[in-house]
Amino acid sequence: DVDGTQSLAIAKSWRRITRVKWAPDGSRLVILGSPDSAPAAVYLTDKLGGSLRALRVNATAAAFTRDSRSVTVAVGTTSQALERFDAATLARLDSMPLPGPWVIRDLDYAPDRNRIIASVLSPGVAGGILALLGADGRVIDSLTEGGTRDPIRWSPDGSAVDTFEYAP
């Protein structure tokens, strides 16, 4: 909503930012990190900035649902769950336990909203896991692969998953 000659600082004075994602409708941003002296958490802000709203501490990943109405957050470090929050009110809508011990590094909703792809670290599994989850958090399928990849995204038509590998 700013013309091409202007820039807009949305997040200032952060100690660390580990992930930033736009809502599919472009209305909000979800930011994982530590602003100023606040604890590391998942924060929401509007597209033109404004106040940061803390959504959840102890989070490792977050993704907007395709309709942008809610945010799903991976929480926990020894046993994990997915918690879904209303993006407008921040009210927790539901929680779905996951097999443990998993640490989700990234996740994304499929365009059909019925599946979630997750990049997962798990002790004893070298390189990590790509997990296909139902919208209810149940594991549909998984692939042990040669290197943890994130960010992870569905293709626009939902027929494939794009992964990006960071070079050490």
mmCIF file with all atom_site columns, C-alpha atoms in Angstrom:
data_model
loop_
_atom_site.group_PDB
_atom_site.id
_atom_site.type_symbol
_atom_site.label_atom_id
_atom_site.label_alt_id
_atom_site.label_comp_id
_atom_site.label_asym_id
_atom_site.label_entity_id
_atom_site.label_seq_id
_atom_site.pdbx_PDB_ins_code
_atom_site.Cartn_x
_atom_site.Cartn_y
_atom_site.Cartn_z
_atom_site.occupancy
_atom_site.B_iso_or_equiv
_atom_site.pdbx_formal_charge
_atom_site.auth_seq_id
_atom_site.auth_comp_id
_atom_site.auth_asym_id
_atom_site.auth_atom_id
_atom_site.pdbx_PDB_model_num
ATOM 1   C CA . ASP A 1 1   ? 0.000  0.000   0.000  1.00 0.00 ? 1   ASP A CA 1
ATOM 2   C CA . VAL A 1 2   ? 2.996  2.290   -0.392 1.00 0.00 ? 2   VAL A CA 1
ATOM 3   C CA . ASP A 1 3   ? 4.177  3.331   -3.828 1.00 0.00 ? 3   ASP A CA 1
ATOM 4   C CA . GLY A 1 4   ? 7.364  1.914   -5.295 1.00 0.00 ? 4   GLY A CA 1
ATOM 5   C CA . THR A 1 5   ? 9.471  4.887   -4.193 1.00 0.00 ? 5   THR A CA 1
ATOM 6   C CA . GLN A 1 6   ? 8.764  4.536   -0.494 1.00 0.00 ? 6   GLN A CA 1
ATOM 7   C CA . SER A 1 7   ? 9.891  2.035   2.073  1.00 0.00 ? 7   SER A CA 1
ATOM 8   C CA . LEU A 1 8   ? 8.161  1.191   5.310  1.00 0.00 ? 8   LEU A CA 1
ATOM 9   C CA . ALA A 1 9   ? 9.881  -0.187  8.405  1.00 0.00 ? 9   ALA A CA 1
ATOM 10  C CA . ILE A 1 10  ? 7.513  -2.759  9.876  1.00 0.00 ? 10  ILE A CA 1
ATOM 11  C CA . ALA A 1 11  ? 9.776  -4.291  12.517 1.00 0.00 ? 11  ALA A CA 1
ATOM 12  C CA . LYS A 1 12  ? 12.371 -2.165  14.308 1.00 0.00 ? 12  LYS A CA 1
ATOM 13  C CA . SER A 1 13  ? 14.947 -2.877  17.029 1.00 0.00 ? 13  SER A CA 1
ATOM 14  C CA . TRP A 1 14  ? 14.853 -6.667  16.895 1.00 0.00 ? 14  TRP A CA 1
ATOM 15  C CA . ARG A 1 15  ? 17.611 -8.694  18.533 1.00 0.00 ? 15  ARG A CA 1
ATOM 16  C CA . ARG A 1 16  ? 16.869 -11.616 16.251 1.00 0.00 ? 16  ARG A CA 1
ATOM 17  C CA . ILE A 1 17  ? 14.382 -12.550 13.534 1.00 0.00 ? 17  ILE A CA 1
ATOM 18  C CA . THR A 1 18  ? 14.291 -16.203 12.502 1.00 0.00 ? 18  THR A CA 1
ATOM 19  C CA . ARG A 1 19  ? 11.330 -16.195 10.130 1.00 0.00 ? 19  ARG A CA 1
ATOM 20  C CA . VAL A 1 20  ? 8.900  -13.739 8.520  1.00 0.00 ? 20  VAL A CA 1
ATOM 21  C CA . LYS A 1 21  ? 5.792  -14.800 6.603  1.00 0.00 ? 21  LYS A CA 1
ATOM 22  C CA . TRP A 1 22  ? 3.050  -12.841 4.896  1.00 0.00 ? 22  TRP A CA 1
ATOM 23  C CA . ALA A 1 23  ? -0.582 -13.879 5.234  1.00 0.00 ? 23  ALA A CA 1
ATOM 24  C CA . PRO A 1 24  ? -1.863 -15.182 1.866  1.00 0.00 ? 24  PRO A CA 1
ATOM 25  C CA . ASP A 1 25  ? -4.223 -12.188 1.601  1.00 0.00 ? 25  ASP A CA 1
ATOM 26  C CA . GLY A 1 26  ? -1.358 -9.761  2.368  1.00 0.00 ? 26  GLY A CA 1
ATOM 27  C CA . SER A 1 27  ? -3.087 -8.290  5.425  1.00 0.00 ? 27  SER A CA 1
ATOM 28  C CA . ARG A 1 28  ? -0.613 -9.339  8.137  1.00 0.00 ? 28  ARG A CA 1
ATOM 29  C CA . LEU A 1 29  ? 2.839  -10.622 8.902  1.00 0.00 ? 29  LEU A CA 1
ATOM 30  C CA . VAL A 1 30  ? 3.847  -13.308 11.348 1.00 0.00 ? 30  VAL A CA 1
ATOM 31  C CA . ILE A 1 31  ? 7.359  -12.851 12.735 1.00 0.00 ? 31  ILE A CA 1
ATOM 32  C CA . LEU A 1 32  ? 9.329  -15.355 14.823 1.00 0.00 ? 32  LEU A CA 1
ATOM 33  C CA . GLY A 1 33  ? 11.996 -13.617 16.844 1.00 0.00 ? 33  GLY A CA 1
ATOM 34  C CA . SER A 1 34  ? 12.953 -11.340 19.722 1.00 0.00 ? 34  SER A CA 1
ATOM 35  C CA . PRO A 1 35  ? 12.048 -7.644  19.528 1.00 0.00 ? 35  PRO A CA 1
ATOM 36  C CA . ASP A 1 36  ? 14.011 -5.326  21.836 1.00 0.00 ? 36  ASP A CA 1
ATOM 37  C CA . SER A 1 37  ? 14.065 -6.928  25.290 1.00 0.00 ? 37  SER A CA 1
ATOM 38  C CA . ALA A 1 38  ? 10.930 -9.049  24.778 1.00 0.00 ? 38  ALA A CA 1
ATOM 39  C CA . PRO A 1 39  ? 11.191 -12.848 24.809 1.00 0.00 ? 39  PRO A CA 1
ATOM 40  C CA . ALA A 1 40  ? 11.522 -14.882 21.622 1.00 0.00 ? 40  ALA A CA 1
ATOM 41  C CA . ALA A 1 41  ? 8.022  -15.623 20.389 1.00 0.00 ? 41  ALA A CA 1
ATOM 42  C CA . VAL A 1 42  ? 5.643  -15.527 17.450 1.00 0.00 ? 42  VAL A CA 1
ATOM 43  C CA . TYR A 1 43  ? 4.364  -12.005 16.831 1.00 0.00 ? 43  TYR A CA 1
ATOM 44  C CA . LEU A 1 44  ? 1.669  -10.687 14.510 1.00 0.00 ? 44  LEU A CA 1
ATOM 45  C CA . THR A 1 45  ? 1.570  -7.230  12.986 1.00 0.00 ? 45  THR A CA 1
ATOM 46  C CA . ASP A 1 46  ? -0.487 -5.518  10.309 1.00 0.00 ? 46  ASP A CA 1
ATOM 47  C CA . LYS A 1 47  ? 0.930  -5.044  6.820  1.00 0.00 ? 47  LYS A CA 1
ATOM 48  C CA . LEU A 1 48  ? 1.623  -1.361  7.402  1.00 0.00 ? 48  LEU A CA 1
ATOM 49  C CA . GLY A 1 49  ? 3.238  -1.921  10.788 1.00 0.00 ? 49  GLY A CA 1
ATOM 50  C CA . GLY A 1 50  ? 1.744  -0.858  14.073 1.00 0.00 ? 50  GLY A CA 1
ATOM 51  C CA . SER A 1 51  ? 1.881  -2.651  17.368 1.00 0.00 ? 51  SER A CA 1
ATOM 52  C CA . LEU A 1 52  ? 3.349  -6.121  17.620 1.00 0.00 ? 52  LEU A CA 1
ATOM 53  C CA . ARG A 1 53  ? 1.019  -8.636  19.210 1.00 0.00 ? 53  ARG A CA 1
ATOM 54  C CA . ALA A 1 54  ? 2.685  -11.587 20.922 1.00 0.00 ? 54  ALA A CA 1
ATOM 55  C CA . LEU A 1 55  ? 0.951  -14.795 19.943 1.00 0.00 ? 55  LEU A CA 1
ATOM 56  C CA . ARG A 1 56  ? 2.983  -17.590 21.534 1.00 0.00 ? 56  ARG A CA 1
ATOM 57  C CA . VAL A 1 57  ? 6.357  -18.162 23.208 1.00 0.00 ? 57  VAL A CA 1
ATOM 58  C CA . ASN A 1 58  ? 8.215  -21.490 22.903 1.00 0.00 ? 58  ASN A CA 1
ATOM 59  C CA . ALA A 1 59  ? 7.385  -21.685 19.197 1.00 0.00 ? 59  ALA A CA 1
ATOM 60  C CA . THR A 1 60  ? 9.539  -23.109 16.418 1.00 0.00 ? 60  THR A CA 1
ATOM 61  C CA . ALA A 1 61  ? 7.429  -22.396 13.309 1.00 0.00 ? 61  ALA A CA 1
ATOM 62  C CA . ALA A 1 62  ? 4.242  -20.670 12.197 1.00 0.00 ? 62  ALA A CA 1
ATOM 63  C CA . ALA A 1 63  ? 2.037  -20.542 9.105  1.00 0.00 ? 63  ALA A CA 1
ATOM 64  C CA . PHE A 1 64  ? -1.147 -18.758 8.130  1.00 0.00 ? 64  PHE A CA 1
ATOM 65  C CA . THR A 1 65  ? -4.057 -20.854 6.944  1.00 0.00 ? 65  THR A CA 1
ATOM 66  C CA . ARG A 1 66  ? -4.847 -20.202 3.269  1.00 0.00 ? 66  ARG A CA 1
ATOM 67  C CA . ASP A 1 67  ? -7.813 -17.978 4.129  1.00 0.00 ? 67  ASP A CA 1
ATOM 68  C CA . SER A 1 68  ? -5.515 -15.843 6.366  1.00 0.00 ? 68  SER A CA 1
ATOM 69  C CA . ARG A 1 69  ? -8.029 -16.033 9.219  1.00 0.00 ? 69  ARG A CA 1
ATOM 70  C CA . SER A 1 70  ? -5.865 -18.100 11.539 1.00 0.00 ? 70  SER A CA 1
ATOM 71  C CA . VAL A 1 71  ? -2.233 -18.868 12.316 1.00 0.00 ? 71  VAL A CA 1
ATOM 72  C CA . THR A 1 72  ? -0.972 -22.346 13.155 1.00 0.00 ? 72  THR A CA 1
ATOM 73  C CA . VAL A 1 73  ? 2.054  -22.414 15.462 1.00 0.00 ? 73  VAL A CA 1
ATOM 74  C CA . ALA A 1 74  ? 4.356  -25.350 16.245 1.00 0.00 ? 74  ALA A CA 1
ATOM 75  C CA . VAL A 1 75  ? 5.096  -25.241 19.977 1.00 0.00 ? 75  VAL A CA 1
ATOM 76  C CA . GLY A 1 76  ? 7.307  -27.208 22.326 1.00 0.00 ? 76  GLY A CA 1
ATOM 77  C CA . THR A 1 77  ? 10.841 -28.524 22.105 1.00 0.00 ? 77  THR A CA 1
ATOM 78  C CA . THR A 1 78  ? 10.618 -32.098 23.404 1.00 0.00 ? 78  THR A CA 1
ATOM 79  C CA . SER A 1 79  ? 7.076  -33.046 22.486 1.00 0.00 ? 79  SER A CA 1
ATOM 80  C CA . GLN A 1 80  ? 5.369  -30.785 20.033 1.00 0.00 ? 80  GLN A CA 1
ATOM 81  C CA . ALA A 1 81  ? 1.868  -29.724 19.180 1.00 0.00 ? 81  ALA A CA 1
ATOM 82  C CA . LEU A 1 82  ? 0.237  -27.504 16.597 1.00 0.00 ? 82  LEU A CA 1
ATOM 83  C CA . GLU A 1 83  ? -1.876 -24.725 18.069 1.00 0.00 ? 83  GLU A CA 1
ATOM 84  C CA . ARG A 1 84  ? -4.191 -22.680 15.888 1.00 0.00 ? 84  ARG A CA 1
ATOM 85  C CA . PHE A 1 85  ? -5.012 -19.061 16.758 1.00 0.00 ? 85  PHE A CA 1
ATOM 86  C CA . ASP A 1 86  ? -7.514 -16.574 15.369 1.00 0.00 ? 86  ASP A CA 1
ATOM 87  C CA . ALA A 1 87  ? -5.391 -13.965 13.529 1.00 0.00 ? 87  ALA A CA 1
ATOM 88  C CA . ALA A 1 88  ? -7.704 -11.074 14.480 1.00 0.00 ? 88  ALA A CA 1
ATOM 89  C CA . THR A 1 89  ? -8.382 -11.800 18.169 1.00 0.00 ? 89  THR A CA 1
ATOM 90  C CA . LEU A 1 90  ? -5.381 -14.054 19.015 1.00 0.00 ? 90  LEU A CA 1
ATOM 91  C CA . ALA A 1 91  ? -7.798 -16.495 20.686 1.00 0.00 ? 91  ALA A CA 1
ATOM 92  C CA . ARG A 1 92  ? -6.565 -20.086 20.669 1.00 0.00 ? 92  ARG A CA 1
ATOM 93  C CA . LEU A 1 93  ? -8.931 -22.131 18.519 1.00 0.00 ? 93  LEU A CA 1
ATOM 94  C CA . ASP A 1 94  ? -7.543 -25.635 18.956 1.00 0.00 ? 94  ASP A CA 1
ATOM 95  C CA . SER A 1 95  ? -4.474 -27.750 19.656 1.00 0.00 ? 95  SER A CA 1
ATOM 96  C CA . MET A 1 96  ? -3.249 -30.915 17.941 1.00 0.00 ? 96  MET A CA 1
ATOM 97  C CA . PRO A 1 97  ? -0.523 -33.109 19.503 1.00 0.00 ? 97  PRO A CA 1
ATOM 98  C CA . LEU A 1 98  ? 2.235  -34.405 17.244 1.00 0.00 ? 98  LEU A CA 1
ATOM 99  C CA . PRO A 1 99  ? 4.412  -37.490 17.472 1.00 0.00 ? 99  PRO A CA 1
ATOM 100 C CA . GLY A 1 100 ? 7.480  -36.810 19.542 1.00 0.00 ? 100 GLY A CA 1
ATOM 101 C CA . PRO A 1 101 ? 10.096 -35.985 19.911 1.00 0.00 ? 101 PRO A CA 1
ATOM 102 C CA . TRP A 1 102 ? 9.713  -33.652 16.922 1.00 0.00 ? 102 TRP A CA 1
ATOM 103 C CA . VAL A 1 103 ? 10.892 -30.103 16.414 1.00 0.00 ? 103 VAL A CA 1
ATOM 104 C CA . ILE A 1 104 ? 9.163  -28.484 13.459 1.00 0.00 ? 104 ILE A CA 1
ATOM 105 C CA . ARG A 1 105 ? 11.419 -26.050 11.613 1.00 0.00 ? 105 ARG A CA 1
ATOM 106 C CA . ASP A 1 106 ? 8.839  -24.829 9.100  1.00 0.00 ? 106 ASP A CA 1
ATOM 107 C CA . LEU A 1 107 ? 5.311  -25.584 7.890  1.00 0.00 ? 107 LEU A CA 1
ATOM 108 C CA . ASP A 1 108 ? 2.907  -24.525 5.164  1.00 0.00 ? 108 ASP A CA 1
ATOM 109 C CA . TYR A 1 109 ? -0.755 -25.181 4.331  1.00 0.00 ? 109 TYR A CA 1
ATOM 110 C CA . ALA A 1 110 ? -1.666 -26.716 0.983  1.00 0.00 ? 110 ALA A CA 1
ATOM 111 C CA . PRO A 1 111 ? -3.950 -24.652 -1.250 1.00 0.00 ? 111 PRO A CA 1
ATOM 112 C CA . ASP A 1 112 ? -6.785 -27.140 -0.547 1.00 0.00 ? 112 ASP A CA 1
ATOM 113 C CA . ARG A 1 113 ? -6.386 -26.364 3.214  1.00 0.00 ? 113 ARG A CA 1
ATOM 114 C CA . ASN A 1 114 ? -6.608 -30.076 4.035  1.00 0.00 ? 114 ASN A CA 1
ATOM 115 C CA . ARG A 1 115 ? -2.885 -30.785 4.273  1.00 0.00 ? 115 ARG A CA 1
ATOM 116 C CA . ILE A 1 116 ? 0.173  -29.269 5.933  1.00 0.00 ? 116 ILE A CA 1
ATOM 117 C CA . ILE A 1 117 ? 3.763  -29.932 4.932  1.00 0.00 ? 117 ILE A CA 1
ATOM 118 C CA . ALA A 1 118 ? 6.351  -29.740 7.723  1.00 0.00 ? 118 ALA A CA 1
ATOM 119 C CA . SER A 1 119 ? 10.125 -29.772 7.886  1.00 0.00 ? 119 SER A CA 1
ATOM 120 C CA . VAL A 1 120 ? 10.945 -31.717 11.062 1.00 0.00 ? 120 VAL A CA 1
ATOM 121 C CA . LEU A 1 121 ? 14.019 -32.484 13.153 1.00 0.00 ? 121 LEU A CA 1
ATOM 122 C CA . SER A 1 122 ? 13.907 -35.662 15.215 1.00 0.00 ? 122 SER A CA 1
ATOM 123 C CA . PRO A 1 123 ? 16.619 -37.290 17.356 1.00 0.00 ? 123 PRO A CA 1
ATOM 124 C CA . GLY A 1 124 ? 18.054 -40.368 15.706 1.00 0.00 ? 124 GLY A CA 1
ATOM 125 C CA . VAL A 1 125 ? 16.921 -39.304 12.230 1.00 0.00 ? 125 VAL A CA 1
ATOM 126 C CA . ALA A 1 126 ? 19.915 -37.913 10.385 1.00 0.00 ? 126 ALA A CA 1
ATOM 127 C CA . GLY A 1 127 ? 18.976 -35.030 8.136  1.00 0.00 ? 127 GLY A CA 1
ATOM 128 C CA . GLY A 1 128 ? 15.389 -34.616 9.250  1.00 0.00 ? 128 GLY A CA 1
ATOM 129 C CA . ILE A 1 129 ? 11.929 -35.548 8.050  1.00 0.00 ? 129 ILE A CA 1
ATOM 130 C CA . LEU A 1 130 ? 9.449  -34.100 5.588  1.00 0.00 ? 130 LEU A CA 1
ATOM 131 C CA . ALA A 1 131 ? 6.037  -34.819 7.075  1.00 0.00 ? 131 ALA A CA 1
ATOM 132 C CA . LEU A 1 132 ? 2.659  -34.555 5.404  1.00 0.00 ? 132 LEU A CA 1
ATOM 133 C CA . LEU A 1 133 ? 0.010  -33.783 8.013  1.00 0.00 ? 133 LEU A CA 1
ATOM 134 C CA . GLY A 1 134 ? -3.737 -33.582 7.834  1.00 0.00 ? 134 GLY A CA 1
ATOM 135 C CA . ALA A 1 135 ? -5.358 -30.295 8.806  1.00 0.00 ? 135 ALA A CA 1
ATOM 136 C CA . ASP A 1 136 ? -6.069 -31.991 12.163 1.00 0.00 ? 136 ASP A CA 1
ATOM 137 C CA . GLY A 1 137 ? -2.326 -32.603 12.743 1.00 0.00 ? 137 GLY A CA 1
ATOM 138 C CA . ARG A 1 138 ? -2.365 -36.362 12.123 1.00 0.00 ? 138 ARG A CA 1
ATOM 139 C CA . VAL A 1 139 ? 0.555  -37.743 10.139 1.00 0.00 ? 139 VAL A CA 1
ATOM 140 C CA . ILE A 1 140 ? -0.562 -38.834 6.660  1.00 0.00 ? 140 ILE A CA 1
ATOM 141 C CA . ASP A 1 141 ? 2.881  -39.632 5.275  1.00 0.00 ? 141 ASP A CA 1
ATOM 142 C CA . SER A 1 142 ? 6.535  -38.846 5.919  1.00 0.00 ? 142 SER A CA 1
ATOM 143 C CA . LEU A 1 143 ? 9.849  -39.003 4.150  1.00 0.00 ? 143 LEU A CA 1
ATOM 144 C CA . THR A 1 144 ? 13.201 -39.289 5.843  1.00 0.00 ? 144 THR A CA 1
ATOM 145 C CA . GLU A 1 145 ? 15.447 -37.260 3.636  1.00 0.00 ? 145 GLU A CA 1
ATOM 146 C CA . GLY A 1 146 ? 19.113 -36.357 3.385  1.00 0.00 ? 146 GLY A CA 1
ATOM 147 C CA . GLY A 1 147 ? 19.008 -32.868 4.831  1.00 0.00 ? 147 GLY A CA 1
ATOM 148 C CA . THR A 1 148 ? 16.559 -30.704 6.735  1.00 0.00 ? 148 THR A CA 1
ATOM 149 C CA . ARG A 1 149 ? 15.111 -28.197 4.346  1.00 0.00 ? 149 ARG A CA 1
ATOM 150 C CA . ASP A 1 150 ? 13.426 -24.975 5.196  1.00 0.00 ? 150 ASP A CA 1
ATOM 151 C CA . PRO A 1 151 ? 11.687 -22.825 4.271  1.00 0.00 ? 151 PRO A CA 1
ATOM 152 C CA . ILE A 1 152 ? 9.226  -25.257 2.770  1.00 0.00 ? 152 ILE A CA 1
ATOM 153 C CA . ARG A 1 153 ? 6.287  -24.274 0.566  1.00 0.00 ? 153 ARG A CA 1
ATOM 154 C CA . TRP A 1 154 ? 3.515  -25.849 -1.488 1.00 0.00 ? 154 TRP A CA 1
ATOM 155 C CA . SER A 1 155 ? 3.480  -24.980 -5.178 1.00 0.00 ? 155 SER A CA 1
ATOM 156 C CA . PRO A 1 156 ? 0.611  -22.597 -6.058 1.00 0.00 ? 156 PRO A CA 1
ATOM 157 C CA . ASP A 1 157 ? -1.534 -25.428 -7.439 1.00 0.00 ? 157 ASP A CA 1
ATOM 158 C CA . GLY A 1 158 ? -0.787 -27.799 -4.528 1.00 0.00 ? 158 GLY A CA 1
ATOM 159 C CA . SER A 1 159 ? 0.707  -30.505 -6.732 1.00 0.00 ? 159 SER A CA 1
ATOM 160 C CA . ALA A 1 160 ? 4.263  -30.305 -5.360 1.00 0.00 ? 160 ALA A CA 1
ATOM 161 C CA . VAL A 1 161 ? 6.366  -29.092 -2.460 1.00 0.00 ? 161 VAL A CA 1
ATOM 162 C CA . ASP A 1 162 ? 9.263  -26.692 -2.904 1.00 0.00 ? 162 ASP A CA 1
ATOM 163 C CA . THR A 1 163 ? 12.152 -26.962 -0.467 1.00 0.00 ? 163 THR A CA 1
ATOM 164 C CA . PHE A 1 164 ? 15.262 -24.879 -0.141 1.00 0.00 ? 164 PHE A CA 1
ATOM 165 C CA . GLU A 1 165 ? 18.500 -26.187 1.294  1.00 0.00 ? 165 GLU A CA 1
ATOM 166 C CA . TYR A 1 166 ? 20.792 -23.850 3.177  1.00 0.00 ? 166 TYR A CA 1
ATOM 167 C CA . ALA A 1 167 ? 24.464 -24.377 2.501  1.00 0.00 ? 167 ALA A CA 1
ATOM 168 C CA . PRO A 1 168 ? 26.579 -24.634 5.672  1.00 0.00 ? 168 PRO A CA 1
#
